[in-house]
Structures are given as C-alpha cells and as structure tokens.
C-alpha cells in the first residue's frame, strides 16, 4: 500500500510542482542542462505514475515467491510490504489504467513521428523540384521566394533551406551563423527530442510537466543551437541574424507581445549570457539523476528493507508456509 | 546527417527529377516519354527506361498527370514551378508554430517593436566592441 501511495505522491510532485520550479530557474544559462532536467522530470513523472498503478494492479503474492527465491528473503516479509489493500476491482482498474496510459503514449509517439516523417517527405519532394544547391554551404538549398525564411528539414536526408529573400537580407557572417545554427539542430538530433516532448504533451495533456515542457524545451534547444553557432561566429552575429530574419516574422498572435521567444534569444545573446558555475552544473545533473532514480527507489525500497531483516514477521491470523 | 553516398544518390535522383520536370514545364503541353528523352539527350546520356521510371515516379508523387494516348502515356505537369514554390513556402510558414518538429525554423516569433528596440541594443554592443 505504501509504495503505491508514495509513488502517487512522487508523480504529483514531479508532474505538477517540479515544472513550476523549473520555469523559475535561470536555465538559459545552461540550456543543455535545462533540457535534461525537463526530460528527467517528464520521465520521472511517467515512471512514478506507471509504477504507482503497477503497485496497485500487479498480484504480487504470485510474484513475490519468485523474487523471494532470488533475493533470499522471507516471502512473508515481502508480501507484508507489497500487500495491495484493494479488492480485485481496484486491482483490475489500476491494471487497465496502466495499459491505457502506456498504449496512449506509445500511440501518441508513433503518430507524432509518422506525421512529422510524412510532412518532411513531401517537403523534400517539393524541394527536389524547385530548390537549387547553394554554392559553398554544404547541404543547404535555396528556394526562389521573396519572404526571408531559414529552416531545416530533419531526417535521414536532412536539408537546410534558405529562401532567396533570406540570402538577400543576411550578410555573409549572418548567413554562416544561420547555417551553423541549423547544423547544430541536425547534429544534436533535436527534432527527436521535440517529437518525444510533443507526443507526451498530446497523449497526457493534463500533466503540467508534459505540457509546459513543450514550449520550454523548444526554446532551450534554440538557445543551445544559438550557442553552438555563437561559438564559431560570435553571439553578436547570431543576434544580428535573428533580428534580420525576425523583422519579417508574423507576430505570434497576442497584440503588443514584447517578450517573444525570438526576442528572448536575441537579448540573451546580446547580454553575453553568463555561464553556470561548475558546482551548480554538477548539482543540476545530479538532481536529474535523482529525479529518475526516485520512483525506482520507492518501488524497490520495501524489497531492500525486507532483505535486511533477518526474521520473518508472523501474524496470528496467517498460516506460516 | 546521412552518408555521403546516400546524399549523392538522393541529390542525383532529385537532379534527374528536376531536369525532367524542367522539360515538361518548358513544353507546356502533354508530352510522351520519347519527347522528353529526345529533348534531354542533347545535354545528357539517359536511357529511355530511366526517363520512363522517373516520369512514372513523378506521376506517383502527384507532380505529373498521366493519360493513355494509343499505346503510350502522355504526361503533363500538375502545377507550375511558381505554384509549387508558393505551396512549399505556405507549408513552411504554416509549420512555424507547429511544434511537431517536422521543420525546425531559425526563428518563428518576433514583434516589430521588439526588433527595433533590439536593433538599438545591438548597435550599442557593437560600438562598445569597437571602442574596446
């Protein structure tokens, strides 16, 4: 009973409280750590929730005799710890819920990846017809269109796309910076991270850890690519490129929005974002590890405790096997 | 980012498909495979079967319409190059705020006033850099 309760509480903490904490932290100082923390939070929530349901659902008396043999612990001690309080109905409900959650996430991930792959495939077909290679820029192509756009099509045959308008607007340094930024996205397989985050958010939209992660992780990945480009061409140049292309962006929607994601990135680059001290970085990665380890520890704790006991608890109303 | 030979193969395919589409666009009337082969043979050495395969593939992808005339097929472009370019850009713009990660934009959100404000900040930083 206790493991299930503890796991449910853990899931609530990581799923609801942790996102609030993360949005308050200056993760833009260490974008990679930020992405890791968001992913760890999501994974921990998923694990805790799934294990909570499993602890309620799985008929552990049947399991524990095997565990007992391997762990050489008292079977009764294990049963005592993992005894599910509920009757068959709740056990079945928990089991079904677990299967539904897993199924939904798996389907969500599959659907998200499939949709992205279809869009990219179609896009690449069109590019093959109308785009031309840009001399001296590797796998970058140009589309003859006046709107200044720059983007990449991730996947097996990844391509970086620049419009004629973009090539006209950007100066030589800015162009290099943009291409370096897109290359960083491709090299870091950021599209995969985005697909995973998106799949979780659409599958289980009532969990803040998944929905808030969407926008936050996307922004952090952009900052990561900005830093990669900035290391080679200078952060100021990347900021300049952002402004050059940002000028012709369609504003997101809210009137008078003065703190857009693009603006945040430019401001960060102009300020020359301070690095995170080593100690804080280590602490951060440690926290991410602990987040994921916590649900596993909670479910394994009773077994570990039983393993350390060297006597069998005997109840008067039980038959000793 | 894909092996170099994979990339070359893909580029080659795209290049051939583009060359064929250019001819079909230039003709501006339904053409047979023979028409395109005779046209292309002036600049490249392509087999009839190669061109036929490419045109079949373009038809399968929806870029060429196909009609049977006698024993052979005639093909026509479904849309102009400009229309395809526009369609491409529409998709690119539409996915700007779509977080599925199908395409990853360099930037997709900025406010005009913000841009002006940041331009001034950028200029200031540049001046500071020069003075130092």
PDB file of C-alpha atoms in Angstrom, chain A residues 38-270:
ATOM      1  CA  UNK A  38      12.832  18.805 -18.275  1.00  0.00           C
ATOM      2  CA  UNK A  39      13.288  15.359 -19.796  1.00  0.00           C
ATOM      3  CA  UNK A  40      14.163  13.888 -16.390  1.00  0.00           C
ATOM      4  CA  UNK A  41      11.071  15.487 -14.873  1.00  0.00           C
ATOM      5  CA  UNK A  42       8.867  14.062 -17.603  1.00  0.00           C
ATOM      6  CA  UNK A  43      10.412  10.634 -17.357  1.00  0.00           C
ATOM      7  CA  UNK A  44      10.203  10.615 -13.553  1.00  0.00           C
ATOM      8  CA  UNK A  45       6.522  11.560 -13.684  1.00  0.00           C
ATOM      9  CA  UNK A  46       5.844   8.837 -16.205  1.00  0.00           C
ATOM     10  CA  UNK A  47       7.759   6.245 -14.177  1.00  0.00           C
ATOM     11  CA  UNK A  48       6.178   7.234 -10.869  1.00  0.00           C
ATOM     12  CA  UNK A  49       2.672   7.209 -12.316  1.00  0.00           C
ATOM     13  CA  UNK A  50       3.133   3.904 -14.123  1.00  0.00           C
ATOM     14  CA  UNK A  51       4.799   2.213 -11.140  1.00  0.00           C
ATOM     15  CA  UNK A  52       2.052   3.507  -8.804  1.00  0.00           C
ATOM     16  CA  UNK A  53      -0.553   1.861 -11.000  1.00  0.00           C
ATOM     17  CA  UNK A  54       1.595  -1.252 -11.270  1.00  0.00           C
ATOM     18  CA  UNK A  55       1.968  -1.459  -7.486  1.00  0.00           C
ATOM     19  CA  UNK A  56      -1.818  -1.429  -7.172  1.00  0.00           C
ATOM     20  CA  UNK A  57      -2.501  -3.724 -10.071  1.00  0.00           C
ATOM     21  CA  UNK A  58       0.034  -6.484 -10.056  1.00  0.00           C
ATOM     22  CA  UNK A  59      -0.968  -9.511  -7.981  1.00  0.00           C
ATOM     23  CA  UNK A  60       2.248  -9.559  -6.042  1.00  0.00           C
ATOM     24  CA  UNK A  61       1.693 -12.655  -3.978  1.00  0.00           C
ATOM     25  CA  UNK A  62       2.276 -14.579  -7.188  1.00  0.00           C
ATOM     26  CA  UNK A  63       5.374 -12.566  -7.987  1.00  0.00           C
ATOM     27  CA  UNK A  64       6.921 -12.415  -4.588  1.00  0.00           C
ATOM     28  CA  UNK A  65       7.643 -16.106  -4.264  1.00  0.00           C
ATOM     29  CA  UNK A  66       9.991 -15.814  -7.271  1.00  0.00           C
ATOM     30  CA  UNK A  67      11.517 -12.621  -6.001  1.00  0.00           C
ATOM     31  CA  UNK A  68      11.934 -14.250  -2.640  1.00  0.00           C
ATOM     32  CA  UNK A  69      13.879 -17.115  -4.147  1.00  0.00           C
ATOM     33  CA  UNK A  70      16.243 -14.800  -5.922  1.00  0.00           C
ATOM     34  CA  UNK A  71      16.571 -12.315  -3.116  1.00  0.00           C
ATOM     35  CA  UNK A  72      16.609 -14.975  -0.467  1.00  0.00           C
ATOM     36  CA  UNK A  73      14.268 -13.020   1.671  1.00  0.00           C
ATOM     37  CA  UNK A  74      11.338 -14.014   3.658  1.00  0.00           C
ATOM     38  CA  UNK A  75       8.344 -14.353   1.387  1.00  0.00           C
ATOM     39  CA  UNK A  76       6.068 -13.160   4.075  1.00  0.00           C
ATOM     40  CA  UNK A  77       8.101 -10.044   4.684  1.00  0.00           C
ATOM     41  CA  UNK A  78       7.712  -9.163   1.030  1.00  0.00           C
ATOM     42  CA  UNK A  79       4.034  -9.899   0.969  1.00  0.00           C
ATOM     43  CA  UNK A  80       3.606  -7.764   4.025  1.00  0.00           C
ATOM     44  CA  UNK A  81       5.267  -4.816   2.362  1.00  0.00           C
ATOM     45  CA  UNK A  82       3.612  -5.038  -1.030  1.00  0.00           C
ATOM     46  CA  UNK A  83       0.172  -6.172   0.041  1.00  0.00           C
ATOM     47  CA  UNK A  84      -2.366  -4.363  -2.006  1.00  0.00           C
ATOM     48  CA  UNK A  85      -5.255  -3.193   0.140  1.00  0.00           C
ATOM     49  CA  UNK A  86      -7.815  -3.142  -2.588  1.00  0.00           C
ATOM     50  CA  UNK A  87     -10.020  -5.849  -3.854  1.00  0.00           C
ATOM     51  CA  UNK A  88      -9.950  -7.316  -7.339  1.00  0.00           C
ATOM     52  CA  UNK A  89     -11.974  -4.464  -8.775  1.00  0.00           C
ATOM     53  CA  UNK A  90      -9.468  -1.769  -7.943  1.00  0.00           C
ATOM     54  CA  UNK A  91      -6.612  -4.029  -8.952  1.00  0.00           C
ATOM     55  CA  UNK A  92      -8.232  -4.544 -12.332  1.00  0.00           C
ATOM     56  CA  UNK A  93      -8.927  -0.831 -12.681  1.00  0.00           C
ATOM     57  CA  UNK A  94      -5.322   0.020 -11.920  1.00  0.00           C
ATOM     58  CA  UNK A  95      -4.131  -2.590 -14.395  1.00  0.00           C
ATOM     59  CA  UNK A  96      -6.379  -1.321 -17.159  1.00  0.00           C
ATOM     60  CA  UNK A  97      -5.371   2.271 -16.455  1.00  0.00           C
ATOM     61  CA  UNK A  98      -1.721   1.334 -16.710  1.00  0.00           C
ATOM     62  CA  UNK A  99      -2.246  -0.382 -20.060  1.00  0.00           C
ATOM     63  CA  UNK A 100      -4.246   2.581 -21.330  1.00  0.00           C
ATOM     64  CA  UNK A 101      -1.571   5.069 -20.321  1.00  0.00           C
ATOM     65  CA  UNK A 102       1.227   3.060 -21.895  1.00  0.00           C
ATOM     66  CA  UNK A 103      -0.843   2.445 -25.013  1.00  0.00           C
ATOM     67  CA  UNK A 104      -1.773   6.079 -25.340  1.00  0.00           C
ATOM     68  CA  UNK A 105       1.785   7.310 -25.040  1.00  0.00           C
ATOM     69  CA  UNK A 106       3.122   4.688 -27.437  1.00  0.00           C
ATOM     70  CA  UNK A 107       0.427   5.569 -29.950  1.00  0.00           C
ATOM     71  CA  UNK A 108       0.999   9.295 -29.423  1.00  0.00           C
ATOM     72  CA  UNK A 109       4.709   8.894 -30.094  1.00  0.00           C
ATOM     73  CA  UNK A 110       4.121   6.769 -33.166  1.00  0.00           C
ATOM     74  CA  UNK A 111       1.534   9.183 -34.571  1.00  0.00           C
ATOM     75  CA  UNK A 112       3.762  12.197 -33.912  1.00  0.00           C
ATOM     76  CA  UNK A 113       6.769  10.625 -35.590  1.00  0.00           C
ATOM     77  CA  UNK A 114       4.710   9.397 -38.523  1.00  0.00           C
ATOM     78  CA  UNK A 115       3.136  12.794 -39.144  1.00  0.00           C
ATOM     79  CA  UNK A 116       6.494  14.539 -38.997  1.00  0.00           C
ATOM     80  CA  UNK A 117       8.007  11.981 -41.378  1.00  0.00           C
ATOM     81  CA  UNK A 118       5.162  12.400 -43.878  1.00  0.00           C
ATOM     82  CA  UNK A 119       5.416  16.189 -43.818  1.00  0.00           C
ATOM     83  CA  UNK A 120       9.155  16.052 -44.274  1.00  0.00           C
ATOM     84  CA  UNK A 121       8.988  13.527 -47.096  1.00  0.00           C
ATOM     85  CA  UNK A 122       6.505  15.641 -49.030  1.00  0.00           C
ATOM     86  CA  UNK A 123       8.547  18.751 -48.333  1.00  0.00           C
ATOM     87  CA  UNK A 124      11.695  17.092 -49.615  1.00  0.00           C
ATOM     88  CA  UNK A 125       9.934  16.015 -52.816  1.00  0.00           C
ATOM     89  CA  UNK A 126       8.935  19.606 -53.467  1.00  0.00           C
ATOM     90  CA  UNK A 127      12.408  20.838 -52.609  1.00  0.00           C
ATOM     91  CA  UNK A 128      13.905  18.376 -55.086  1.00  0.00           C
ATOM     92  CA  UNK A 129      11.827  20.038 -57.779  1.00  0.00           C
ATOM     93  CA  UNK A 130      12.148  23.716 -57.043  1.00  0.00           C
ATOM     94  CA  UNK A 131      15.217  24.200 -54.835  1.00  0.00           C
ATOM     95  CA  UNK A 132      18.786  24.707 -56.013  1.00  0.00           C
ATOM     96  CA  UNK A 133      22.003  23.978 -54.140  1.00  0.00           C
ATOM     97  CA  UNK A 134      23.678  26.955 -52.530  1.00  0.00           C
ATOM     98  CA  UNK A 135      27.304  27.103 -53.574  1.00  0.00           C
ATOM     99  CA  UNK A 136      29.699  26.603 -50.712  1.00  0.00           C
ATOM    100  CA  UNK A 137      27.192  25.843 -47.989  1.00  0.00           C
ATOM    101  CA  UNK A 138      27.152  22.047 -47.902  1.00  0.00           C
ATOM    102  CA  UNK A 139      23.679  20.602 -47.722  1.00  0.00           C
ATOM    103  CA  UNK A 140      21.909  23.955 -47.870  1.00  0.00           C
ATOM    104  CA  UNK A 141      19.488  24.714 -50.695  1.00  0.00           C
ATOM    105  CA  UNK A 142      17.742  27.850 -51.875  1.00  0.00           C
ATOM    106  CA  UNK A 143      14.124  28.314 -52.810  1.00  0.00           C
ATOM    107  CA  UNK A 144      13.304  31.260 -55.036  1.00  0.00           C
ATOM    108  CA  UNK A 145      10.818  33.058 -52.792  1.00  0.00           C
ATOM    109  CA  UNK A 146      10.901  36.683 -51.570  1.00  0.00           C
ATOM    110  CA  UNK A 147       9.970  36.006 -47.927  1.00  0.00           C
ATOM    111  CA  UNK A 148      13.145  35.694 -45.813  1.00  0.00           C
ATOM    112  CA  UNK A 149      12.919  32.240 -44.250  1.00  0.00           C
ATOM    113  CA  UNK A 150      15.510  29.835 -42.922  1.00  0.00           C
ATOM    114  CA  UNK A 151      14.755  26.371 -41.617  1.00  0.00           C
ATOM    115  CA  UNK A 152      15.918  22.786 -41.716  1.00  0.00           C
ATOM    116  CA  UNK A 153      14.161  19.583 -42.679  1.00  0.00           C
ATOM    117  CA  UNK A 154      15.462  16.940 -40.257  1.00  0.00           C
ATOM    118  CA  UNK A 155      15.513  13.250 -41.001  1.00  0.00           C
ATOM    119  CA  UNK A 156      17.611  10.809 -42.962  1.00  0.00           C
ATOM    120  CA  UNK A 157      18.312  13.218 -45.839  1.00  0.00           C
ATOM    121  CA  UNK A 158      18.465  16.364 -43.775  1.00  0.00           C
ATOM    122  CA  UNK A 159      18.394  19.643 -45.669  1.00  0.00           C
ATOM    123  CA  UNK A 160      18.849  23.268 -44.696  1.00  0.00           C
ATOM    124  CA  UNK A 161      16.555  25.604 -46.613  1.00  0.00           C
ATOM    125  CA  UNK A 162      17.090  29.301 -47.241  1.00  0.00           C
ATOM    126  CA  UNK A 163      14.837  31.470 -49.354  1.00  0.00           C
ATOM    127  CA  UNK A 164      16.148  33.932 -51.917  1.00  0.00           C
ATOM    128  CA  UNK A 165      14.738  36.605 -49.648  1.00  0.00           C
ATOM    129  CA  UNK A 166      16.840  35.312 -46.746  1.00  0.00           C
ATOM    130  CA  UNK A 167      20.015  35.255 -48.853  1.00  0.00           C
ATOM    131  CA  UNK A 168      19.377  38.843 -49.859  1.00  0.00           C
ATOM    132  CA  UNK A 169      18.678  40.031 -46.304  1.00  0.00           C
ATOM    133  CA  UNK A 170      21.521  38.285 -44.480  1.00  0.00           C
ATOM    134  CA  UNK A 171      25.120  39.413 -44.778  1.00  0.00           C
ATOM    135  CA  UNK A 172      27.877  36.821 -45.179  1.00  0.00           C
ATOM    136  CA  UNK A 173      28.618  36.391 -41.452  1.00  0.00           C
ATOM    137  CA  UNK A 174      24.942  36.211 -40.521  1.00  0.00           C
ATOM    138  CA  UNK A 175      24.397  33.573 -43.215  1.00  0.00           C
ATOM    139  CA  UNK A 176      27.212  31.414 -41.831  1.00  0.00           C
ATOM    140  CA  UNK A 177      25.736  31.792 -38.360  1.00  0.00           C
ATOM    141  CA  UNK A 178      22.264  30.728 -39.514  1.00  0.00           C
ATOM    142  CA  UNK A 179      23.636  27.646 -41.280  1.00  0.00           C
ATOM    143  CA  UNK A 180      25.737  26.776 -38.211  1.00  0.00           C
ATOM    144  CA  UNK A 181      22.631  27.102 -36.026  1.00  0.00           C
ATOM    145  CA  UNK A 182      20.617  24.746 -38.231  1.00  0.00           C
ATOM    146  CA  UNK A 183      23.554  22.303 -38.417  1.00  0.00           C
ATOM    147  CA  UNK A 184      23.603  22.246 -34.606  1.00  0.00           C
ATOM    148  CA  UNK A 185      19.916  21.239 -34.590  1.00  0.00           C
ATOM    149  CA  UNK A 186      20.619  18.413 -37.016  1.00  0.00           C
ATOM    150  CA  UNK A 187      23.781  17.204 -35.282  1.00  0.00           C
ATOM    151  CA  UNK A 188      22.090  17.235 -31.885  1.00  0.00           C
ATOM    152  CA  UNK A 189      19.049  15.323 -33.184  1.00  0.00           C
ATOM    153  CA  UNK A 190      16.853  17.984 -31.601  1.00  0.00           C
ATOM    154  CA  UNK A 191      13.897  17.007 -33.750  1.00  0.00           C
ATOM    155  CA  UNK A 192      13.736  13.675 -31.913  1.00  0.00           C
ATOM    156  CA  UNK A 193      13.606  15.433 -28.543  1.00  0.00           C
ATOM    157  CA  UNK A 194      10.833  17.698 -29.815  1.00  0.00           C
ATOM    158  CA  UNK A 195       8.840  14.744 -31.148  1.00  0.00           C
ATOM    159  CA  UNK A 196       9.070  12.973 -27.801  1.00  0.00           C
ATOM    160  CA  UNK A 197       8.046  16.053 -25.832  1.00  0.00           C
ATOM    161  CA  UNK A 198       5.171  16.693 -28.237  1.00  0.00           C
ATOM    162  CA  UNK A 199       3.976  13.087 -28.023  1.00  0.00           C
ATOM    163  CA  UNK A 200       3.819  13.203 -24.204  1.00  0.00           C
ATOM    164  CA  UNK A 201       2.042  16.558 -24.200  1.00  0.00           C
ATOM    165  CA  UNK A 202      -0.675  15.465 -26.614  1.00  0.00           C
ATOM    166  CA  UNK A 203      -1.094  11.997 -25.070  1.00  0.00           C
ATOM    167  CA  UNK A 204      -1.476  13.188 -21.490  1.00  0.00           C
ATOM    168  CA  UNK A 205      -2.425  16.865 -21.676  1.00  0.00           C
ATOM    169  CA  UNK A 206      -3.479  17.131 -18.040  1.00  0.00           C
ATOM    170  CA  UNK A 207       0.063  16.824 -16.722  1.00  0.00           C
ATOM    171  CA  UNK A 208       1.846  20.191 -16.427  1.00  0.00           C
ATOM    172  CA  UNK A 209       5.257  18.504 -16.620  1.00  0.00           C
ATOM    173  CA  UNK A 210       4.443  17.441 -20.202  1.00  0.00           C
ATOM    174  CA  UNK A 211       2.578  20.489 -21.473  1.00  0.00           C
ATOM    175  CA  UNK A 212       4.860  23.157 -20.047  1.00  0.00           C
ATOM    176  CA  UNK A 213       7.880  21.196 -21.274  1.00  0.00           C
ATOM    177  CA  UNK A 214       6.764  21.726 -24.890  1.00  0.00           C
ATOM    178  CA  UNK A 215       7.474  25.433 -25.115  1.00  0.00           C
ATOM    179  CA  UNK A 216      10.333  25.420 -22.620  1.00  0.00           C
ATOM    180  CA  UNK A 217      12.305  22.614 -24.281  1.00  0.00           C
ATOM    181  CA  UNK A 218      11.791  24.118 -27.742  1.00  0.00           C
ATOM    182  CA  UNK A 219      13.174  27.444 -26.546  1.00  0.00           C
ATOM    183  CA  UNK A 220      16.113  25.801 -24.735  1.00  0.00           C
ATOM    184  CA  UNK A 221      17.011  23.820 -27.853  1.00  0.00           C
ATOM    185  CA  UNK A 222      17.027  27.058 -29.856  1.00  0.00           C
ATOM    186  CA  UNK A 223      19.376  28.594 -27.287  1.00  0.00           C
ATOM    187  CA  UNK A 224      21.575  25.524 -27.493  1.00  0.00           C
ATOM    188  CA  UNK A 225      21.841  25.931 -31.268  1.00  0.00           C
ATOM    189  CA  UNK A 226      22.397  29.678 -30.827  1.00  0.00           C
ATOM    190  CA  UNK A 227      25.333  28.924 -28.523  1.00  0.00           C
ATOM    191  CA  UNK A 228      26.795  26.393 -30.972  1.00  0.00           C
ATOM    192  CA  UNK A 229      26.618  28.946 -33.784  1.00  0.00           C
ATOM    193  CA  UNK A 230      27.854  31.680 -31.453  1.00  0.00           C
ATOM    194  CA  UNK A 231      30.953  29.716 -30.542  1.00  0.00           C
ATOM    195  CA  UNK A 232      32.015  29.671 -34.173  1.00  0.00           C
ATOM    196  CA  UNK A 233      30.786  33.041 -35.403  1.00  0.00           C
ATOM    197  CA  UNK A 234      30.174  35.138 -32.318  1.00  0.00           C
ATOM    198  CA  UNK A 235      26.988  35.569 -30.319  1.00  0.00           C
ATOM    199  CA  UNK A 236      26.535  39.119 -31.627  1.00  0.00           C
ATOM    200  CA  UNK A 237      26.416  37.845 -35.211  1.00  0.00           C
ATOM    201  CA  UNK A 238      23.774  35.268 -34.306  1.00  0.00           C
ATOM    202  CA  UNK A 239      21.741  38.005 -32.580  1.00  0.00           C
ATOM    203  CA  UNK A 240      22.091  40.138 -35.672  1.00  0.00           C
ATOM    204  CA  UNK A 241      20.846  37.279 -37.861  1.00  0.00           C
ATOM    205  CA  UNK A 242      17.865  36.799 -35.545  1.00  0.00           C
ATOM    206  CA  UNK A 243      16.930  40.441 -35.957  1.00  0.00           C
ATOM    207  CA  UNK A 244      17.455  40.441 -39.715  1.00  0.00           C
ATOM    208  CA  UNK A 245      15.137  37.479 -40.221  1.00  0.00           C
ATOM    209  CA  UNK A 246      12.915  38.336 -37.293  1.00  0.00           C
ATOM    210  CA  UNK A 247      11.930  41.590 -38.877  1.00  0.00           C
ATOM    211  CA  UNK A 248       9.720  39.812 -41.370  1.00  0.00           C
ATOM    212  CA  UNK A 249       8.198  37.377 -38.892  1.00  0.00           C
ATOM    213  CA  UNK A 250       4.469  37.280 -38.473  1.00  0.00           C
ATOM    214  CA  UNK A 251       3.856  38.089 -34.790  1.00  0.00           C
ATOM    215  CA  UNK A 252       2.565  35.130 -32.808  1.00  0.00           C
ATOM    216  CA  UNK A 253      -0.878  36.434 -32.022  1.00  0.00           C
ATOM    217  CA  UNK A 254      -1.128  38.426 -28.836  1.00  0.00           C
ATOM    218  CA  UNK A 255      -1.106  42.140 -29.530  1.00  0.00           C
ATOM    219  CA  UNK A 256       1.874  44.094 -28.304  1.00  0.00           C
ATOM    220  CA  UNK A 257       3.750  40.995 -27.239  1.00  0.00           C
ATOM    221  CA  UNK A 258       7.130  42.374 -26.289  1.00  0.00           C
ATOM    222  CA  UNK A 259       8.718  39.244 -24.954  1.00  0.00           C
ATOM    223  CA  UNK A 260       8.625  36.801 -27.808  1.00  0.00           C
ATOM    224  CA  UNK A 261      10.806  33.721 -27.940  1.00  0.00           C
ATOM    225  CA  UNK A 262      12.901  35.312 -30.678  1.00  0.00           C
ATOM    226  CA  UNK A 263      13.358  38.452 -28.630  1.00  0.00           C
ATOM    227  CA  UNK A 264      14.416  36.445 -25.586  1.00  0.00           C
ATOM    228  CA  UNK A 265      17.070  34.684 -27.610  1.00  0.00           C
ATOM    229  CA  UNK A 266      18.433  37.914 -29.066  1.00  0.00           C
ATOM    230  CA  UNK A 267      18.514  39.611 -25.679  1.00  0.00           C
ATOM    231  CA  UNK A 268      20.329  36.645 -24.191  1.00  0.00           C
ATOM    232  CA  UNK A 269      22.978  36.719 -26.910  1.00  0.00           C
ATOM    233  CA  UNK A 270      23.457  40.481 -26.657  1.00  0.00           C
TER     234      UNK A 270
END
